[in-house]
Short mmCIF file of C-alpha atoms in Angstrom, two decimals:
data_model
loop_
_atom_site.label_atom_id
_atom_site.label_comp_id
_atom_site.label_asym_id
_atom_site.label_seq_id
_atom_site.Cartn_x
_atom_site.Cartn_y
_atom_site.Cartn_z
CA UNK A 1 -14.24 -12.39 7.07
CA UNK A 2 -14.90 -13.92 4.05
CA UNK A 3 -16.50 -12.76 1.03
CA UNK A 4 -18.32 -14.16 -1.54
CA UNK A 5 -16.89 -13.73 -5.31
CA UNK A 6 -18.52 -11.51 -7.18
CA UNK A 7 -18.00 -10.67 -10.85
CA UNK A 8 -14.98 -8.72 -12.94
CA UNK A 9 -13.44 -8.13 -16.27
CA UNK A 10 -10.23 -6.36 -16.59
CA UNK A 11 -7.88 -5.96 -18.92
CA UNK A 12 -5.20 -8.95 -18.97
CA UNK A 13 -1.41 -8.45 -19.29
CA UNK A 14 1.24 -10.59 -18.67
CA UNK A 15 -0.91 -13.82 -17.65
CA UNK A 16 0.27 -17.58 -17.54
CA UNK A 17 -0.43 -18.65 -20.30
CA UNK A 18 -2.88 -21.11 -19.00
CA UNK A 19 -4.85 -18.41 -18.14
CA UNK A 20 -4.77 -15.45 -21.60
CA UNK A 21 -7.15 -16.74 -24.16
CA UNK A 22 -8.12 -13.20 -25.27
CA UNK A 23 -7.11 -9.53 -24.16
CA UNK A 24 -9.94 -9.69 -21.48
CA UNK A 25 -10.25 -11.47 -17.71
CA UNK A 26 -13.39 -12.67 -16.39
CA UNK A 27 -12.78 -12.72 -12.78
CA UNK A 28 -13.56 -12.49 -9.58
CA UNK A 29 -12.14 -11.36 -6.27
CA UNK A 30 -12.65 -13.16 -2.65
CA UNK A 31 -10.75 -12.67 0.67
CA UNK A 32 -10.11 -15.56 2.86
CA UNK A 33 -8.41 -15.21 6.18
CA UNK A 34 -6.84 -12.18 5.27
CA UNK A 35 -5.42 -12.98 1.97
CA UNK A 36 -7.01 -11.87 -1.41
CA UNK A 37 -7.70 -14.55 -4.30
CA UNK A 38 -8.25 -13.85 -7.86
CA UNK A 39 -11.01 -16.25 -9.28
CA UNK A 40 -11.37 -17.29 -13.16
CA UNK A 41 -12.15 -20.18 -15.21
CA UNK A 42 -12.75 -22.31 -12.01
CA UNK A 43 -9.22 -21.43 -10.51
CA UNK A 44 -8.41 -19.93 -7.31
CA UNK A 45 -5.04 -17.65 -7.29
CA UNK A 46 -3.50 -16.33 -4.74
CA UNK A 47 -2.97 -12.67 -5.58
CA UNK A 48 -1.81 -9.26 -4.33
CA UNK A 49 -2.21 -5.88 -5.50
CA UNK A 50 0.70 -3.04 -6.20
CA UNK A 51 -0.58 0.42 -7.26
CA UNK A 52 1.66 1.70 -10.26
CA UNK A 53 1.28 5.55 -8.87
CA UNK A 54 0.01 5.12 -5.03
CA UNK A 55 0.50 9.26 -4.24
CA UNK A 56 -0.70 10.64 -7.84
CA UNK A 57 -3.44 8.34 -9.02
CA UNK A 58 -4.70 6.56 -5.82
CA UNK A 59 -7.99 5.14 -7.27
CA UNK A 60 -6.40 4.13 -10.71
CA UNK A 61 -3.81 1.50 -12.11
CA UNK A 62 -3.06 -1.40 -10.20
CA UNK A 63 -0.93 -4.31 -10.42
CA UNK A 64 -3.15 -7.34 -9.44
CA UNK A 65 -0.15 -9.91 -8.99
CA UNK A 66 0.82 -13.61 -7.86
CA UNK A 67 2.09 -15.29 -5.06
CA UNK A 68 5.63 -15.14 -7.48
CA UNK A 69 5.14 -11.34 -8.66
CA UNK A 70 3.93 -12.17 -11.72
CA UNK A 71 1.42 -9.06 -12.71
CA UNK A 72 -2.15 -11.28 -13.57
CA UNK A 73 -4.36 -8.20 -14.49
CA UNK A 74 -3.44 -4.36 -14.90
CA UNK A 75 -6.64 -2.63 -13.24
CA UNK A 76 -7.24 0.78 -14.80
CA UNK A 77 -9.25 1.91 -12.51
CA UNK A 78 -11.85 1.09 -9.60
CA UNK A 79 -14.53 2.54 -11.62
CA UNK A 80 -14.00 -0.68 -13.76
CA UNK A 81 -14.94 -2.58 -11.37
CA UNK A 82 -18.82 -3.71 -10.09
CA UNK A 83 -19.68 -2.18 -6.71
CA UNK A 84 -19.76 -5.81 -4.74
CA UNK A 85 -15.92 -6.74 -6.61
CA UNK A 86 -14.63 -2.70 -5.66
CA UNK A 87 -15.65 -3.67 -2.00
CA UNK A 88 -13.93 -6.82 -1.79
CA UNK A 89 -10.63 -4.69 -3.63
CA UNK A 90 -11.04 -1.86 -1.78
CA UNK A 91 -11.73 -3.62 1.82
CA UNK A 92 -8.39 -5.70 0.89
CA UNK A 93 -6.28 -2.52 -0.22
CA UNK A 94 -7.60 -0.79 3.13
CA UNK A 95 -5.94 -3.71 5.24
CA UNK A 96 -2.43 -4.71 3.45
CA UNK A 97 -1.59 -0.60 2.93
CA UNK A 98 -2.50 0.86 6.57
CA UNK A 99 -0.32 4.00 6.19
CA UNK A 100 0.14 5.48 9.60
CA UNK A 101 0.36 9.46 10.48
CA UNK A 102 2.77 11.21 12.13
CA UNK A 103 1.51 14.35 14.28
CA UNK A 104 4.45 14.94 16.68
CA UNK A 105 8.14 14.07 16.59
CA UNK A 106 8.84 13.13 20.52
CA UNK A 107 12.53 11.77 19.88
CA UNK A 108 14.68 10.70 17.70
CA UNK A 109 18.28 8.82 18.33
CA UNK A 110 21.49 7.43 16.19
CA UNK A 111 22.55 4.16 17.32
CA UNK A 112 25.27 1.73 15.59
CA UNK A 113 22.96 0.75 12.39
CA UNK A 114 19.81 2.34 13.52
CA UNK A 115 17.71 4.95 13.48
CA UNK A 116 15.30 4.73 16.35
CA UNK A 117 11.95 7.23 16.33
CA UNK A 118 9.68 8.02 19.04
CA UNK A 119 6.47 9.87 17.77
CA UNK A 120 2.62 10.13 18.01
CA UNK A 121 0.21 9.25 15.66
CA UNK A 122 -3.21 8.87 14.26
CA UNK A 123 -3.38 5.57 16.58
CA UNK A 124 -1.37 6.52 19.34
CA UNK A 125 2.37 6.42 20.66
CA UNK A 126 4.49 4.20 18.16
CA UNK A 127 8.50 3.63 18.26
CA UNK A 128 9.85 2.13 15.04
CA UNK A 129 13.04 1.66 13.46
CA UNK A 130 14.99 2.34 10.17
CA UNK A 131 18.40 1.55 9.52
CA UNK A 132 20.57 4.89 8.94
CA UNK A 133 21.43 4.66 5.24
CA UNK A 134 17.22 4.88 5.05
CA UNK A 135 16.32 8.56 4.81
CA UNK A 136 12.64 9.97 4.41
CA UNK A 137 11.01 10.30 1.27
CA UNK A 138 9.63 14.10 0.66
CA UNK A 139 6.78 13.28 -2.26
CA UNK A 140 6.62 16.24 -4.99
CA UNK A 141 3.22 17.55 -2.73
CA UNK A 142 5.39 18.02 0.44
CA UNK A 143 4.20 15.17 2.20
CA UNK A 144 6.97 12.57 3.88
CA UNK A 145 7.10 9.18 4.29
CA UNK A 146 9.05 7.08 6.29
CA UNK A 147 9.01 3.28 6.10
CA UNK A 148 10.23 1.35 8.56
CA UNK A 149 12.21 -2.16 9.43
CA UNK A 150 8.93 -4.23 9.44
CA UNK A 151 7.91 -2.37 6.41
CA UNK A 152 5.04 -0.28 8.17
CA UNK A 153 4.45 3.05 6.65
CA UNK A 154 4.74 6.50 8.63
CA UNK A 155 3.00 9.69 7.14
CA UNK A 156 4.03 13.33 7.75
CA UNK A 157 0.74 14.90 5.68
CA UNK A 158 1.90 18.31 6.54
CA UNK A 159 5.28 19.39 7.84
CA UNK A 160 4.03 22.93 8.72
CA UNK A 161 1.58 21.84 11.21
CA UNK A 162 4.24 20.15 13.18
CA UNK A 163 4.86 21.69 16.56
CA UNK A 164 8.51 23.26 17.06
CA UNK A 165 10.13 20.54 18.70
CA UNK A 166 9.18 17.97 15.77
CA UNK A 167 10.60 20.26 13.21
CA UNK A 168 13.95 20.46 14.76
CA UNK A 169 13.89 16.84 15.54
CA UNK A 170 12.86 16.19 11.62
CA UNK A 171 15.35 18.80 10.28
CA UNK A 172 18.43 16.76 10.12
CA UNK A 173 16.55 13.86 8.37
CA UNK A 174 14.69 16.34 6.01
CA UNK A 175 16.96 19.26 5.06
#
């Protein structure tokens, strides 16, 4: 899918220098084949987007980056943007940070380097990997997250709800 630009202003930062004339952007996002392009002064970048505090502030500060990390634009917030340029961010953010959820624990084994997980989810029976020195992540709101070898994200939203059999296959990794 591929969307037509549509226009932005945000706040610049650390731009090339090519680019920071004044302390404001006029820009535009577009996605092509999957991949999301920053648009301004009749250049096309290719660009990415971190969020500075993805569990406490999920619709506000974000890193709008290079293809070399370089941050292009801090974005405040979404309410900055117009509604056609918040589709096009929000449509990209929805694709590149598909978090998946964990509702049941069905096994869990130790091997040589690995750590090898068998669980349902939101989508379905998954089996990932993490390497052993990886542990979960318990967020300050009780929530865990476990990323994986291929970078994939795994979501426990509420550890209580688990059934019996996930909790005492989570408790090592959790304790």
């Amino acid at each position: 899918m591929e969307n037509t630009p549509s226009s932005i202003t945000c706040r610049a930062n650390s731009m090339p220098s090519s680019l920071k004339e004044n302390s404001m952007l006029s820009a535009t996002f577009k996605i092509h084949q999957g991949r999301l392009f920053l648009l301004t002064e009749g250049r096309e970048i290719e660009a990415h987007i971190k969020s500075c505090f993805p569990w406490s502030e999920d619709k506000q500060f974000f890193s709008i980056r290079d293809s070399e990390d370089n941050e292009l634009v801090l974005l405040e917030s979404l309410d900055d943007l117009d509604p056609e340029n918040r589709s096009i961010f929000e449509e990209f953010w929805k694709m590149s940070n598909f978090i998946i959820r964990i509702t049941s624990v069905n096994h869990v084994e130790e091997d040589v380097e690995l750590r090898h997980f068998d669980v349902e989810t939101n989508i379905g029976k998954k089996l990932f990997q993490t390497k052993l020195e990886d542990w979960p992540d318990i967020m300050d709101d009780g929530r865990i997250l476990i990323k994986d070898l291929s970078g994939d994200l795994f979501l426990i939203e509420d550890l209580e709800s688990m059934d019996r059999k996930s909790l005492k296959l989570l408790e090592p990794y959790i304790a």
